[in-house]
Coordinates of C-alpha atoms in Angstrom, one line a residue:
X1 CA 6.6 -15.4 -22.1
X2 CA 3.1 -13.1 -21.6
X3 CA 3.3 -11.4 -18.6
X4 CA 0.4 -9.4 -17.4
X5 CA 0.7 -6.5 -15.7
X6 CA -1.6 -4.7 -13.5
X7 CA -1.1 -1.3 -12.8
X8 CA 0.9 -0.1 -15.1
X9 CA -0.2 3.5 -15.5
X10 CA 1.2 3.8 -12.3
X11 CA 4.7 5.1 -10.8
X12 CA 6.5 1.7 -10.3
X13 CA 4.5 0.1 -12.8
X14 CA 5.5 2.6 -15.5
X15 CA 8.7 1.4 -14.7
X16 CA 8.3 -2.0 -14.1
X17 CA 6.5 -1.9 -17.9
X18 CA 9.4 -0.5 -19.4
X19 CA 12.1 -2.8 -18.3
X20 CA 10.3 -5.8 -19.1
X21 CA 9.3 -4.7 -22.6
X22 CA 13.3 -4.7 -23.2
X23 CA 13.4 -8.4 -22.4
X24 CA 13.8 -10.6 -24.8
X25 CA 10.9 -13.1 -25.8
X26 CA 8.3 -11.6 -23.3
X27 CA 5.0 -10.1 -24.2
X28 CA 3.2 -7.5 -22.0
X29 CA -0.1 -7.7 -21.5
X30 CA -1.3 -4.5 -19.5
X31 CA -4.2 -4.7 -17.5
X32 CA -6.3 -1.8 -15.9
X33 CA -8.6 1.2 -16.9
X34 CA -6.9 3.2 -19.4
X35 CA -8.4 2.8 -22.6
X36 CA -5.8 1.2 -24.6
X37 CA -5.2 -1.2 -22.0
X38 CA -5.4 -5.0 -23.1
X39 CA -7.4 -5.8 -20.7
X40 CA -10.1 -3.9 -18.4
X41 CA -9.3 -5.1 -15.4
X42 CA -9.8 -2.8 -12.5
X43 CA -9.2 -4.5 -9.0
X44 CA -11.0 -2.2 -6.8
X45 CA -14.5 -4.2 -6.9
X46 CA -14.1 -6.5 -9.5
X47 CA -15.1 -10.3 -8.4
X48 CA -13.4 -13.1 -8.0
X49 CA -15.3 -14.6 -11.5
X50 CA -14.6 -11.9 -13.1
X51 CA -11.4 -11.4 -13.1
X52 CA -10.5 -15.0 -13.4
X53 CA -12.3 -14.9 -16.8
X54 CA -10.1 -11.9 -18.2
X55 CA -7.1 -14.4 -16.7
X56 CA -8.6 -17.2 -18.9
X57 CA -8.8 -14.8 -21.9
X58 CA -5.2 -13.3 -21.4
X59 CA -3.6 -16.5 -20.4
X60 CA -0.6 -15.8 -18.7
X61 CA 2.6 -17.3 -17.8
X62 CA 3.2 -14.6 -14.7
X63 CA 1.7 -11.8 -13.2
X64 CA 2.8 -8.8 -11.8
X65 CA 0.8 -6.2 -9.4
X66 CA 1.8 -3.0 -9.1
X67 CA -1.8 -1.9 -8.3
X68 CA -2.3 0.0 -4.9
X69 CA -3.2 3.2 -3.8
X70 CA -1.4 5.4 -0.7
X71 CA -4.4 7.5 -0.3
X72 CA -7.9 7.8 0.1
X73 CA -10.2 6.9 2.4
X74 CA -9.9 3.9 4.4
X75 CA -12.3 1.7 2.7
X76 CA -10.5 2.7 -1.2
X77 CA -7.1 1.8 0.9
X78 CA -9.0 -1.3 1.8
X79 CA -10.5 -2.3 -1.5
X80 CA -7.8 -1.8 -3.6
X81 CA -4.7 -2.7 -1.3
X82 CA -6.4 -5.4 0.8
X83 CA -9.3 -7.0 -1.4
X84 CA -7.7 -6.7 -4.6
X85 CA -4.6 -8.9 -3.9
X86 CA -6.8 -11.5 -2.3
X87 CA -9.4 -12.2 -5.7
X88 CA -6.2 -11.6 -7.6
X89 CA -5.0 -14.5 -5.4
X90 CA -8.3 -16.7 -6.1
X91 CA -8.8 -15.5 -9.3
X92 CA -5.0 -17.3 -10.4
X93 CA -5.7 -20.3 -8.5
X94 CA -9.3 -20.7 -10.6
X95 CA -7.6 -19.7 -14.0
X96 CA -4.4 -19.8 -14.5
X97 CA -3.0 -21.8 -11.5
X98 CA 0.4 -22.5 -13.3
X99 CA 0.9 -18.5 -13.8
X100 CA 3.7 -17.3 -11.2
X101 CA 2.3 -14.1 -9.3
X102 CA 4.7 -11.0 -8.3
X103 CA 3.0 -8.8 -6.2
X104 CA 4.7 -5.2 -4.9
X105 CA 4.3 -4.6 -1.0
X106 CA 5.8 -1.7 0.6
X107 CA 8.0 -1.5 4.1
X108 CA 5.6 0.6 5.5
X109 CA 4.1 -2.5 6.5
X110 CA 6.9 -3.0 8.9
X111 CA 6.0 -0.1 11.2
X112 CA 8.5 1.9 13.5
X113 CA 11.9 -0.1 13.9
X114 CA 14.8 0.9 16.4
X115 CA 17.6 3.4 15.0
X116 CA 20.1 2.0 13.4
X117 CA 18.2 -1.3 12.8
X118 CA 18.3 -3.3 9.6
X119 CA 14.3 -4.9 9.5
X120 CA 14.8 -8.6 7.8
X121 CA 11.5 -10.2 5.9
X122 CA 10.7 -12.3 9.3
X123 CA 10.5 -9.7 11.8
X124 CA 6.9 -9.1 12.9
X125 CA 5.1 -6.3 10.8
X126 CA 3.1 -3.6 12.9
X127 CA 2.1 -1.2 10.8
X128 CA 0.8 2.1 12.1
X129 CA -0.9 3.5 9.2
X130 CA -4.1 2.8 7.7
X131 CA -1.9 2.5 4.7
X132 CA 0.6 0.0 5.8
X133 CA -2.0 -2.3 7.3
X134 CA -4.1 -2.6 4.1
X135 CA -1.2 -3.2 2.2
X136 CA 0.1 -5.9 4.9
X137 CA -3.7 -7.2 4.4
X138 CA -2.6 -7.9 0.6
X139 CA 0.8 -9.4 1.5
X140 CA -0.7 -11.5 3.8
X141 CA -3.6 -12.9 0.6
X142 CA -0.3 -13.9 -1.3
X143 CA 1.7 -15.7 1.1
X144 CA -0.9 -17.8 2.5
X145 CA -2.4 -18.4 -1.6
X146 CA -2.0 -21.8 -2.6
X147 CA 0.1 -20.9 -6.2
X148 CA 3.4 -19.6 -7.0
X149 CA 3.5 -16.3 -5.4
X150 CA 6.1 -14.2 -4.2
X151 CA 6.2 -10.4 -2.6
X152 CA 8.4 -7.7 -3.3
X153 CA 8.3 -5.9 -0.1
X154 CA 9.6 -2.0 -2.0
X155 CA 11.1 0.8 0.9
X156 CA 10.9 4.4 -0.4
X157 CA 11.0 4.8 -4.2
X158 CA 13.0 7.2 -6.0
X159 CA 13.6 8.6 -9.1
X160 CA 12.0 9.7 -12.7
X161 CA 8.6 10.2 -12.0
X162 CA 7.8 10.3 -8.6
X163 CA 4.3 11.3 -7.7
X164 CA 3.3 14.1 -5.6
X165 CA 1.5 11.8 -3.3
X166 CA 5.1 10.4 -1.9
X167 CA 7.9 12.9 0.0
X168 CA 10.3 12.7 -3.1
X169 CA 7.8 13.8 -5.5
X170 CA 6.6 16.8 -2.8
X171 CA 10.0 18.0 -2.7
X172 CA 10.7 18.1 -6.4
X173 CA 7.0 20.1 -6.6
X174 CA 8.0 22.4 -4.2
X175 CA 11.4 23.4 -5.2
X176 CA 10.5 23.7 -9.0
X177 CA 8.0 26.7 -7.4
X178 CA 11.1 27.7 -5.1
X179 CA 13.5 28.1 -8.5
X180 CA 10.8 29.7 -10.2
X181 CA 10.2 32.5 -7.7
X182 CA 14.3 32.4 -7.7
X183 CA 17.3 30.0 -7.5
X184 CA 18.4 31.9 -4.2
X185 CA 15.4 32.2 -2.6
X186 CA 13.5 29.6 0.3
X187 CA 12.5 26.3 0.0
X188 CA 10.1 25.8 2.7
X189 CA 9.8 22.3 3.2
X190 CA 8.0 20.2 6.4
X191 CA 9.9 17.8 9.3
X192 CA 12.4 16.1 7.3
X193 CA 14.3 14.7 10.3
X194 CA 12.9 11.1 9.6
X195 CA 15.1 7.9 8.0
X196 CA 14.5 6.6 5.0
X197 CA 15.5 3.7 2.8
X198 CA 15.6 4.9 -0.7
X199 CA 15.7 2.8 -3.5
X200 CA 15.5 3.6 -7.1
X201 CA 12.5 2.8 -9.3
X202 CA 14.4 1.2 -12.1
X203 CA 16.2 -1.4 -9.1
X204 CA 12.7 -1.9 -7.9
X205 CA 11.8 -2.9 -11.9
X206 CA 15.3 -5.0 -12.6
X207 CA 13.9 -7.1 -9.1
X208 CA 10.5 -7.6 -10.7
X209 CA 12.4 -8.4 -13.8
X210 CA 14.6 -11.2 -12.0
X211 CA 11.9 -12.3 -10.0
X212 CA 10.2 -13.3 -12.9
X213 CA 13.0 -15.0 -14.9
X214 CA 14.4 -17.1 -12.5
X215 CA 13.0 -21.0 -12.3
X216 CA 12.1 -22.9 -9.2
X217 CA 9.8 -21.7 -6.3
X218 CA 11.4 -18.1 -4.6
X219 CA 11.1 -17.7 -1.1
X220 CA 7.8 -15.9 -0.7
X221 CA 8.8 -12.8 0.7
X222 CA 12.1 -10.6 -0.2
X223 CA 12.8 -7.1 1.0
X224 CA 13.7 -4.5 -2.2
X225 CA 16.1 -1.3 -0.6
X226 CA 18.6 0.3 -0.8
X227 CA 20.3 -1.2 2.5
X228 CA 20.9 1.9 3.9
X229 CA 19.4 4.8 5.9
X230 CA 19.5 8.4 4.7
X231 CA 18.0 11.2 6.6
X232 CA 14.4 13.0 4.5
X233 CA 17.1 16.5 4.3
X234 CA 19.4 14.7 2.3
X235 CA 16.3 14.2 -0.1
X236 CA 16.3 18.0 -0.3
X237 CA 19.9 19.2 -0.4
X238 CA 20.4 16.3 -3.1
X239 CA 17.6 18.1 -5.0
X240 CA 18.6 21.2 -4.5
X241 CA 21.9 20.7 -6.0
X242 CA 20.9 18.8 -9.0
X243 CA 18.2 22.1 -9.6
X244 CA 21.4 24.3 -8.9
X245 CA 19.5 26.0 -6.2
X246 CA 21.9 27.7 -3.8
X247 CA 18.9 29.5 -1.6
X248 CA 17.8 28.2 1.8
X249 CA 16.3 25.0 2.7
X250 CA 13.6 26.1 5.7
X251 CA 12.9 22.9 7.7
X252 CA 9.4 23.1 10.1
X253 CA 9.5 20.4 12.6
X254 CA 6.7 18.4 13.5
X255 CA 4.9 19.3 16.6
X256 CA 5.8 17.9 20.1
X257 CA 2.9 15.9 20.3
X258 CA 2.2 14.6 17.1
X259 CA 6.6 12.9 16.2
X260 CA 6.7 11.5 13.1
X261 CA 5.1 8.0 13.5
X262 CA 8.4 5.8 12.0
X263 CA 11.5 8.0 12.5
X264 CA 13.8 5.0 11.4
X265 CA 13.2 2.7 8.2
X266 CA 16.4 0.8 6.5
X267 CA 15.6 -3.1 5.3
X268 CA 17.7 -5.7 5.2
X269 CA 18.2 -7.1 1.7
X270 CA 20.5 -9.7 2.2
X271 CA 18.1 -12.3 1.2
X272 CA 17.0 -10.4 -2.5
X273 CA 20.8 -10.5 -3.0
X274 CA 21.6 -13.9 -2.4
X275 CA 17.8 -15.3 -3.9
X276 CA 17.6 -13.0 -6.7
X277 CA 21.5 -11.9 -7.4
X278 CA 20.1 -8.7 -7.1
X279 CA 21.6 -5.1 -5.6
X280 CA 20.6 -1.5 -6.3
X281 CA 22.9 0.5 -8.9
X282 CA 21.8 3.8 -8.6
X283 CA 23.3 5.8 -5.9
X284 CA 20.7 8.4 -3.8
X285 CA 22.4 11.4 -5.9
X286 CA 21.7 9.3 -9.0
X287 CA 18.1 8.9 -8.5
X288 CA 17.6 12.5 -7.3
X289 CA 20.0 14.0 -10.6
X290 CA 16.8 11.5 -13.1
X291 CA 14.4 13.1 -10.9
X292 CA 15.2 16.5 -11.0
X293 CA 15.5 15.8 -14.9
X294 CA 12.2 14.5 -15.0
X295 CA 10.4 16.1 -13.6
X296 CA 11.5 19.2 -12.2
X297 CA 11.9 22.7 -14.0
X298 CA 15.3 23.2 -16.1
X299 CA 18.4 23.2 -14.5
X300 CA 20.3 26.7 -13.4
X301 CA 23.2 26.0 -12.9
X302 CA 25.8 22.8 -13.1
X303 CA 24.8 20.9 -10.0
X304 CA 27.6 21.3 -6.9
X305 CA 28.4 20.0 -3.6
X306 CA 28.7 16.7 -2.0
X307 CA 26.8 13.6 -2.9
X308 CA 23.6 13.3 -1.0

């Protein structure tokens, strides 16, 4: 099977990379900028002729894209989260129109949900971000594209790796300072009173994985979580006692008139469970322990305290 993959230099699709080059009989074909990528194919700009003749060179059997961006200015959020799905979407149909197409959204597309709600895939997305409505733009290209096409729609990733850009990768930065100054000191850290539905890369990559192996036509849109809420604090204590750091964990709330603009996130993923015979394996404290690992400075001390 050649699968091509498009954004693979990046946090999930680092991932997602990995776990498929561990199945049997596939081929990866990476596509992107990076020079020893197979093929140059950079979705911010490219058009629609283009790219469907690098499709016709690499001739694949599926697709995945893990391309996006979470920041920037409106029009990069735009071109690469909005446009690039849709040519990638026209591109197929012109090229390789039997090729099945996996494309990673993100739950911030959803928008602000009630407390204690579980969001299934058919409740009505309002995002509230300049983010999450360029990457509902994208979603939106691959349901309505006439091929096989399915979206991953991926809460809050976790786990070995994570980028700065994203809270779990801000944390780690910050207490890796916070040990070096000392491992009793302050971590000073911002609101962290919001929700959040953390999943771990590597169950994000074992759904792509799935998604891609199993025959027949998928529903078109599955939600990838964990299935469960955990408060942004738990982020930090469960970082702090994988780093052994016993200091204080200084939380500054957000101001009165600016509240955090979705306090409550949690999807339901009943329907990747039953479609996909997927669930997440990695507890919270899991994901945080590979972080920490990973990416943060060496550990202190044995990690203590209650799972996070």
């Amino acid at each position: 099977m050649r699968i091509l993959l498009l954004g693979s230099t990046g946090y999930l699709g680092g991932h997602v990379a990995e776990r498929l080059r561990a199945l049997p009989g596939v081929r990866l074909l990476r596509g992107g900028r990076a020079p020893d990528d197979d093929h140059r194919i950079d979705l911010a700009g490219i058009t629609t002729d283009a790219l469907a003749e690098q499709l016709s060179k690499a001739a694949p059997d599926a697709v995945v894209n893990c391309a996006g961006t979470v920041s920037g200015t409106t029009l990069n959020l735009a071109e690469v989260n909005s446009r690039g799905p849709a040519v990638l979407c026209e591109a197929l149909r012109a090229a390789a129109p039997d090729a099945r197409l996996v494309h990673l959204g993100s739950a911030a597309e959803y928008g602000p949900r009630g407390a204690g709600e579980r969001t299934p895939e058919d409740t009505p997305a309002r995002p509230v971000t300049p983010y999450g409505a360029t990457k509902l733009a994208g979603t939106l290209a691959v349901l309505e594209a006439r091929i096989d096409a399915l979206v991953l729609r991926v809460t809050e990733p976790v786990g070995p790796g994570a980028p700065p850009a994203g809270l779990p990768g801000r944390l780690t930065a910050e207490l890796s300072r916070a040990v070096a100054r000392s491992p009793h000191g302050t971590l000073r850290a911002g609101d962290l009173s919001a929700y959040r539905d953390f999943v771990d890369v590597r169950d994000v990559a074992q759904a792509v994985a799935l998604a891609l192996a199993l025959p027949g036509r998928l529903p078109r849109l599955l939600n990838i979580g964990s299935g469960r809420a955990a408060p942004a604090r738990d982020l930090a204590h469960g970082l702090a006692d994988a780093a052994g750091f016993t200091g204080d964990i200084e939380e500054t709330p957000g101001a009165a008139d600016r509240p955090t603009a979705v306090p409550w996130q949690c999807s339901d993923i009943t329907a990747a469970e039953w479609e996909l015979g997927w669930r997440p394996r990695f507890t919270l404290r899991e994901s945080l322990a590979a972080l920490w690992a990973s990416d943060g400075a060496p550990l202190l001390a044995p990690a203590t305290g209650d799972p996070a």
